[in-house]
Structure formats: C-alpha cells, structure tokens
Coordinates of C-alpha atoms in Angstrom, one line a residue:
X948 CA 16.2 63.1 174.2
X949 CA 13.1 61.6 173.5
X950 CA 9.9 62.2 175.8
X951 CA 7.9 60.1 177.5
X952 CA 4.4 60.8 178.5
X953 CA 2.4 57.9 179.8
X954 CA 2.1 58.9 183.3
X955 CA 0.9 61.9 182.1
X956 CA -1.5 61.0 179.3
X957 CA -3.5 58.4 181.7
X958 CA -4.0 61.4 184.1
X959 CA -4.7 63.8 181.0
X960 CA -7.2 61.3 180.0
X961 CA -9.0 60.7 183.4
X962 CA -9.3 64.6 183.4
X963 CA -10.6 64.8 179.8
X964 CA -13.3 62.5 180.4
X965 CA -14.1 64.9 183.3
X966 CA -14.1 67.5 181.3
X967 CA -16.7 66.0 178.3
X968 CA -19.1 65.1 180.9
X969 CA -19.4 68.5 182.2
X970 CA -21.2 71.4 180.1
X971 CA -20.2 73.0 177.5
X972 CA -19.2 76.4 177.5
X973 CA -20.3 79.0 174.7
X974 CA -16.5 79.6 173.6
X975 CA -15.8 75.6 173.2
X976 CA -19.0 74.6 171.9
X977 CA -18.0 73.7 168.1
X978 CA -20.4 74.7 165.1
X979 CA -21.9 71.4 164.4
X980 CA -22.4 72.1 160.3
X981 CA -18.4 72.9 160.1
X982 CA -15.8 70.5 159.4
X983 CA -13.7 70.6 162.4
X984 CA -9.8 70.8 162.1
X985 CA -7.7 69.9 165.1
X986 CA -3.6 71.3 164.5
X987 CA -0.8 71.0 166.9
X988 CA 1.9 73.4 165.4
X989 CA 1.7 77.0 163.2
X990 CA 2.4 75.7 159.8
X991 CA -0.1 73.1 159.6
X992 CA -2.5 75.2 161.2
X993 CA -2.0 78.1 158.6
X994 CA -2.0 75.9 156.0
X995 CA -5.5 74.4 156.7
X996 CA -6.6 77.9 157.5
X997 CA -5.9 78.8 153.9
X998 CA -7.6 76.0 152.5
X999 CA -10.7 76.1 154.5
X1000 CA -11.3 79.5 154.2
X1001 CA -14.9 80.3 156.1
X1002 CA -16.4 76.4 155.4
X1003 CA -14.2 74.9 158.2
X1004 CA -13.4 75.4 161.7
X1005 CA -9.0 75.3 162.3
X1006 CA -7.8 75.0 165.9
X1007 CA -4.2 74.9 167.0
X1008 CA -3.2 73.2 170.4
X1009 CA -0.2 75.5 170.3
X1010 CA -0.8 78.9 171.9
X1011 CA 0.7 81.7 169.9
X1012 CA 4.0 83.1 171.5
X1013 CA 4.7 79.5 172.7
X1014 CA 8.0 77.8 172.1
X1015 CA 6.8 74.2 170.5
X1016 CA 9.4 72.5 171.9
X1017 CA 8.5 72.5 175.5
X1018 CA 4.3 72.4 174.5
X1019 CA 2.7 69.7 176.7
X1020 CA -1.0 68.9 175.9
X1021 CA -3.7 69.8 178.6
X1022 CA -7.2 67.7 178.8
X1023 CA -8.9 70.6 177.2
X1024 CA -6.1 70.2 174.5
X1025 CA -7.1 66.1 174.1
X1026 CA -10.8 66.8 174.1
X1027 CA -10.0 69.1 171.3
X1028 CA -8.5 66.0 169.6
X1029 CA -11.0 63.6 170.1
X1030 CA -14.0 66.0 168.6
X1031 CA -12.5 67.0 165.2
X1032 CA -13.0 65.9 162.2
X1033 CA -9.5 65.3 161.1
X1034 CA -6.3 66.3 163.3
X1035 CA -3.1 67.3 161.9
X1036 CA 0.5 67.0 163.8
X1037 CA 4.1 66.9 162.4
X1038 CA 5.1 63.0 164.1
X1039 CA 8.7 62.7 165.3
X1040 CA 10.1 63.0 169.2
X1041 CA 8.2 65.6 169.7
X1042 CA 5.4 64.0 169.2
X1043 CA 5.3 60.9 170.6
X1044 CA 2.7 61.6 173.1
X1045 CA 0.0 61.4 170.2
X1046 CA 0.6 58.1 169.0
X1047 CA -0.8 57.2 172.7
X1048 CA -3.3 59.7 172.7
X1049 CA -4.8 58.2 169.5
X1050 CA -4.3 54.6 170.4
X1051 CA -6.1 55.4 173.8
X1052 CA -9.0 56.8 171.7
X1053 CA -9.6 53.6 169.6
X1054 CA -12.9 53.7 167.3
X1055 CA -13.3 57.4 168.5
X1056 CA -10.0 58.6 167.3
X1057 CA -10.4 61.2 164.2
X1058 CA -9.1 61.2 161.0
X1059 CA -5.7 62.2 161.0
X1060 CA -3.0 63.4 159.1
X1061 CA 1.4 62.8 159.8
X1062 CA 3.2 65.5 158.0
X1063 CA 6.3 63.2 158.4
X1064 CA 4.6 60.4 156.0
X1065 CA 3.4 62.9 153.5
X1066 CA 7.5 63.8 152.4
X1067 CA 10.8 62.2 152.3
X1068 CA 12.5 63.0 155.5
X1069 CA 16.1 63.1 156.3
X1070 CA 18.2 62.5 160.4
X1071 CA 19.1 65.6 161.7
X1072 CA 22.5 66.6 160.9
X1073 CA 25.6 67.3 162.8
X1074 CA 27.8 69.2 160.7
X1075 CA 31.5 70.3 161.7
X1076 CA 31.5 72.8 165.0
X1077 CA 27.8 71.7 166.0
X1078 CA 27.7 70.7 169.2
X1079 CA 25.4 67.1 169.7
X1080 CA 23.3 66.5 172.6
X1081 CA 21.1 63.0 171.7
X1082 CA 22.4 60.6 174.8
X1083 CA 22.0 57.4 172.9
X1084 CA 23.8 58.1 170.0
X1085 CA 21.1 58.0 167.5
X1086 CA 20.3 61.0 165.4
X1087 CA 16.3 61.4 165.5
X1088 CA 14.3 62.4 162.2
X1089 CA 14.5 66.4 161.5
X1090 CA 10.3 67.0 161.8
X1091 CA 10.8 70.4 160.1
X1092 CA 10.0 69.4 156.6
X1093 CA 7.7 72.9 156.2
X1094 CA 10.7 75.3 155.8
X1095 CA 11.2 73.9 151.6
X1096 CA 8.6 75.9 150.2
X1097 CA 8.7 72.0 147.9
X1098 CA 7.1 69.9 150.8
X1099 CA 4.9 72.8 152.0
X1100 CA 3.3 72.3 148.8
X1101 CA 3.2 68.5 148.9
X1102 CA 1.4 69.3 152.7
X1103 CA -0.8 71.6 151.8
X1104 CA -1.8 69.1 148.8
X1105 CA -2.3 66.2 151.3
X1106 CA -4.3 68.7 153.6
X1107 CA -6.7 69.8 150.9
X1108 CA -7.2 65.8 149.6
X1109 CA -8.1 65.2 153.3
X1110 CA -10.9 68.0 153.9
X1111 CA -12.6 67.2 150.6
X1112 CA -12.9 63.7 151.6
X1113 CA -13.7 64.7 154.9
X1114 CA -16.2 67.4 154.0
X1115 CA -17.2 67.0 150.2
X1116 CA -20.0 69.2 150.0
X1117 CA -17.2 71.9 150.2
X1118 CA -14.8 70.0 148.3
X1119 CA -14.6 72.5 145.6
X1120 CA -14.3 75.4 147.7
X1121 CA -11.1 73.6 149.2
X1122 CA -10.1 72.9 145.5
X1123 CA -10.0 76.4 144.5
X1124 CA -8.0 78.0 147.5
X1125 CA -5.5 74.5 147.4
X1126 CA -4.8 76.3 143.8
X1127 CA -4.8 79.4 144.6
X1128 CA -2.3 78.6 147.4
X1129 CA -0.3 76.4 145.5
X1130 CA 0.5 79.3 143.1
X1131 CA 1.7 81.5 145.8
X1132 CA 3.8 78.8 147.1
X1133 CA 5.6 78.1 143.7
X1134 CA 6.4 81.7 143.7
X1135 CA 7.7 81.6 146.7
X1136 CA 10.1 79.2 145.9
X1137 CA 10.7 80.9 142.6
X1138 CA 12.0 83.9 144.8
X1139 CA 14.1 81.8 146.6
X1140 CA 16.0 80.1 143.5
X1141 CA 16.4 83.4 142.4
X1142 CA 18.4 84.7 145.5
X1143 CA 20.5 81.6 145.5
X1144 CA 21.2 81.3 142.1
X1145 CA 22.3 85.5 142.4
X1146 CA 24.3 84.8 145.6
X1147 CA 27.7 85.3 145.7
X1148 CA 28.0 82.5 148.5
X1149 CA 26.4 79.6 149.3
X1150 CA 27.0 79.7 153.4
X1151 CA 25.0 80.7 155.9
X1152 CA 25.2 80.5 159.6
X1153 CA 23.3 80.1 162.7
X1154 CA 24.2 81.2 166.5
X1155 CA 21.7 79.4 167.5
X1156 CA 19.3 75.8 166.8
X1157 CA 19.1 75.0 162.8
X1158 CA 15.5 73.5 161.7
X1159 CA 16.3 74.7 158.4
X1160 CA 17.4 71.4 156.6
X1161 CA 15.2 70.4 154.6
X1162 CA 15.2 74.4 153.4
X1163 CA 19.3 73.8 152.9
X1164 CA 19.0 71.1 151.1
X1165 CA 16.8 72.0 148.7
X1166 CA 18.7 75.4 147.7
X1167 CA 22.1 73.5 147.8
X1168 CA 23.2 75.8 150.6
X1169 CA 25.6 75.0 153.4
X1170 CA 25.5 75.9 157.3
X1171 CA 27.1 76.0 160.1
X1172 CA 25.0 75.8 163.4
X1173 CA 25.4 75.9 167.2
X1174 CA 22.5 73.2 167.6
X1175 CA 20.5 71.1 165.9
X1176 CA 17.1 72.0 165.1
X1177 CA 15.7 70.3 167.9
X1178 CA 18.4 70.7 170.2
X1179 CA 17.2 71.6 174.2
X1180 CA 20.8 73.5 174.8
X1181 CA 20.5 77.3 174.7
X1182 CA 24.4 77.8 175.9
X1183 CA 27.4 77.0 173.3
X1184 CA 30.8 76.0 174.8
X1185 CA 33.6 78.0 173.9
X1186 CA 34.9 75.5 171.4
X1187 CA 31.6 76.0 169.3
X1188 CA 31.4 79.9 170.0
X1189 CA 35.3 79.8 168.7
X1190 CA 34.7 77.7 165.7
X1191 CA 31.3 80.1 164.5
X1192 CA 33.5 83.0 164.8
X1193 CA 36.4 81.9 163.3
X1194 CA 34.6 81.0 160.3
X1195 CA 32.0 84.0 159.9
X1196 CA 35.5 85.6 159.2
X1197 CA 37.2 83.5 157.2
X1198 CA 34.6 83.5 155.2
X1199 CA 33.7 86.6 155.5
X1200 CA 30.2 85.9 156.5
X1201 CA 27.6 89.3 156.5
X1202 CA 25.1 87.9 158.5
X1203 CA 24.4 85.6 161.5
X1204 CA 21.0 84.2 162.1
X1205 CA 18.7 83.5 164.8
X1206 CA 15.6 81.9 164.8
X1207 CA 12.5 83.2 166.6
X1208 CA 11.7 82.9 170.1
X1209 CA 15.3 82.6 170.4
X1210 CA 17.3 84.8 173.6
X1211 CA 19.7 85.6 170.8
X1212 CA 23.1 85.5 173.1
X1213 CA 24.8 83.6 170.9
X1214 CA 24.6 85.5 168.0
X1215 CA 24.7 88.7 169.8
X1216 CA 28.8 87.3 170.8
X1217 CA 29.0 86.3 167.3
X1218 CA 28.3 89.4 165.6
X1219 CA 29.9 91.7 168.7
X1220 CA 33.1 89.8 167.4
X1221 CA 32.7 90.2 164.3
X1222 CA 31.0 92.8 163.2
X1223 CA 28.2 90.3 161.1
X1224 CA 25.0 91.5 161.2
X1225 CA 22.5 90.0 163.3
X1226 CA 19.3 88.8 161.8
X1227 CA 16.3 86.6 161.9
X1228 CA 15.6 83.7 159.9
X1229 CA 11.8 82.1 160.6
X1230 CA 11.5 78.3 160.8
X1231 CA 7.9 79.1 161.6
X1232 CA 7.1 76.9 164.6
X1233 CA 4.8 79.8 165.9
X1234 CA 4.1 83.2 165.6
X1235 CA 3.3 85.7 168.5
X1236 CA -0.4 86.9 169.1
X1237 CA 0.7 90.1 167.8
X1238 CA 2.0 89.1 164.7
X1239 CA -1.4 86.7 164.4
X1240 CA -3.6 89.5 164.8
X1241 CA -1.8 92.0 162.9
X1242 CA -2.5 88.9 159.8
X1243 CA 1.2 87.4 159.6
X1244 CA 1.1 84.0 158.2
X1245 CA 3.8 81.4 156.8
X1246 CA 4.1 83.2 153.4
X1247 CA 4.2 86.4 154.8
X1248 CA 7.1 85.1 157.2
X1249 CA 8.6 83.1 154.9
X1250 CA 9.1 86.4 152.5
X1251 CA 10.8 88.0 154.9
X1252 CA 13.3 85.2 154.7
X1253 CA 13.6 85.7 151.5
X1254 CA 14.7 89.7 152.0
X1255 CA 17.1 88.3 155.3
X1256 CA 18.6 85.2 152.4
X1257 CA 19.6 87.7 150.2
X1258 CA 21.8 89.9 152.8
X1259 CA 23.1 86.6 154.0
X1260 CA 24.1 85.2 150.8
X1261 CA 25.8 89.0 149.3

C-alpha cells in the first residue's frame, strides 16, 4: 500500500527550517572541505563508504537496527538532505516521500542519485502459495535491485561516476577504490555461480518476506515465499503455512530462510514440522549497531549468504 506523506512533509519542513536557523551543534556541523554524502538505506550507504574512503563524508538517514520499511524521515533527517553534496535513495513506494522533499527544495535540492534508474527493474512477484496484500491490484516495482551482486556493481559504478563529478579533486582516489571494489564484487558473484552451478537443487524457500528477486533471477533459482519483499503482513494464513510445508517436503527442502530483523515464527512452524533447518538469508536493508561496529558490511554479509546458499541448495 503506497504511502502518503504530505501532511507530514509540510510540518517536517516548517520544523526543518526551524531547525537551520538555530545553531549548530559540534556533532552536526559538517566538515566544510569534504564532499558530503546524504544515504537513506544500508547498501547505498556502504557502498559510498567504500568508495569514499577518508575524502568524503557518508551519512545514512536509516538508524542501524531499524527495520526500513516502517523509517519515516525527521526534520533533522531533511536538513541532512538539503546540505549534501549529492543524496542517494533506492525510489519506489517506499520512497515516495522524497520526490516531495526534493521538489519542495527547488534550486537548493542536491545532486542526487535513484538506484531504481541506474538498473532494469522488474514488479514484484507473486508466485504460487504467496499470499498478496497490494489493495489496488497493481504489483509495485521490487526496489531491491542490491541483492544481484550484477546491479550492485552497476550502483556502485554510478556512485563512483557521481562523487568524481561531484568532487574531482578526489576523483582518482574514488577511481581506485570503485576498482578495487569492483573486483571484490565480481568475486562475489563468482562464488555464487559456483554454488549454483554445484547445487543439487535449484529451490529455495522463505517463511517469511522475499526481496531476493532480482538475486533469483540472476542465478536461475526458484522460490517459494510467504510475502513479498515488501509485504507489511508478518502472520501467514494456514493455507500459506500448509502449502510451505507441504512443499519443503516434497521436495525435500534442507533449509528454510528468514530474513533479518524478521520475528522468525513462520519459519520456526516450518522447520518444527519439518525438520528443515532454519537459517538466515541477508537482503541487507540494515545491519545492527553491533554488527556496524564490529566492521560488518554488504560483502561481508552477503558471504555469509553464500555459506547459508550452499546448505540450501545440497
């Protein structure tokens, strides 16, 4: 169900422009000889990170441990926005409270950056024993074109492109890590082909939301899901929770996944009928401030998909 934020945004805007006239404080104040990046989700935010290294300041609006879905942005959030240098956000229903923001901001709005306009996208998908929940019908555009390791790279390209013409003096800089990260993505996606192309099944199966299409598609695997990948139901009915057991064992299906920040009830009935084991596969909306601090990132998350695709698919 798409969201609608206008009410909001004028009173998020009133407060912003409260906010800039007051003083700022130490933490907020922005180093003025940095190129400022503005992000709203994990991915692009790690990305950029990579790329900039310690020439450019990386923000993300979403605070780690926070479940995008249900992020709303505060007027320290929009004032964030309106003084970077270039601000990066996914697009899609999700989303739709930017296009406003940015059309409020008129000249002043920064450069920014769609992630949904850098790749081909595909509608989300509702494939046999998902349940649907869009009320007018319409399938919306899956916004989780990250999880191929194939558009990440195609992102991160874009990204790169943008800083350098944003901040040339450290264009090279941002040259040399875009290669450097490039590499590690192409082996990432190497590892994956590799499990896949080993795998005794093509299948897997999620007790939970699926924002893994664009990842199916481009390893040729099939799913079955509870939800869509941007779904706002966390209970199954029984004639979904019947259908995802049935076929983890006809089938014979090792593993059921959950995704992260997930309550993981539905594949805890799953796998306590079946005997499949229960694991996590991360779409890498967010990470927790744990997991920030301890130095997680998207590669290092994404190879642990790689070790949880291999159990799934043997």
């Amino acid at each position: 169900m798409k969201r609608f934020f206008s009410i909001l945004i004028m009173a998020v805007l009133s407060l912003c422009f409260l906010v800039a006239c007051q003083s700022r404080t130490q933490e907020d104040k922005p180093n003025p000889h940095k190129l400022k990046v503005v992000t709203t989700i994990f991915p692009q935010y790690d990305f950029a990170r990579q790329l900039a290294g310690d020439k450019a300041e990386v923000t993300m609006l979403l605070k780690p441990g926070m479940e995008s879905h249900t992020y709303e942005p505060t007027p320290q959030d929009i004032k964030l926005i309106r003084n970077s240098d270039l601000f990066i956000y996914t697009g899609g229903e999700n989303d739709v409270w930017i296009e406003e923001i940015l059309s409020s901001m008129g000249d002043k709005k920064p450069a920014t950056l769609k992630l949904l306009d850098i790749v081909p996208t595909v509608k989300e998908e509702v494939v046999k024993g998902m349940e649907h929940d869009h009320d007018d019908g319409e399938d919306e555009l899956d916004e989780h074109v990250w999880t191929s390791p194939k558009n990440a790279m195609a992102i991160v390209n874009s990204i790169a492109a943008k800083m350098s013409e944003k901040d040339p003096e450290n264009a090279k800089a941002y040259e040399t890590n875009r290669e450097n990260y490039i590499l590690q993505l192409k082996s990432l996606d190497d590892a994956f082909r590799n499990v896949v192309k080993n795998a005794k099944r093509k299948t897997i199966l999620f007790g939970d939301r699926f924002p893994f299409r664009y990842f199916a598609d481009e390893y040729g695997l099939k799913y079955y899901a509870a939800f869509s990948g941007c779904s706002t139901e966390t209970e199954a009915s029984a004639a979904t929770m019947a259908f995802l057991i049935d076929r983890v064992k006809r089938e014979h299906l090792p593993v059921v996944f959950t995704i992260e920040f997930s309550n993981g009830k539905i594949a805890d009935t799953i796998s306590d009928a079946t005997g499949a084991r229960k694991m996590t596969l991360f779409s890498n909306h967010n990470i927790t401030r744990d997991q920030l601090e301890a130095g997680e990132n998207f590669l290092s998350m994404m190879n642990k998909n790689v070790e949880s695709l291999t159990a799934a698919l043997n």
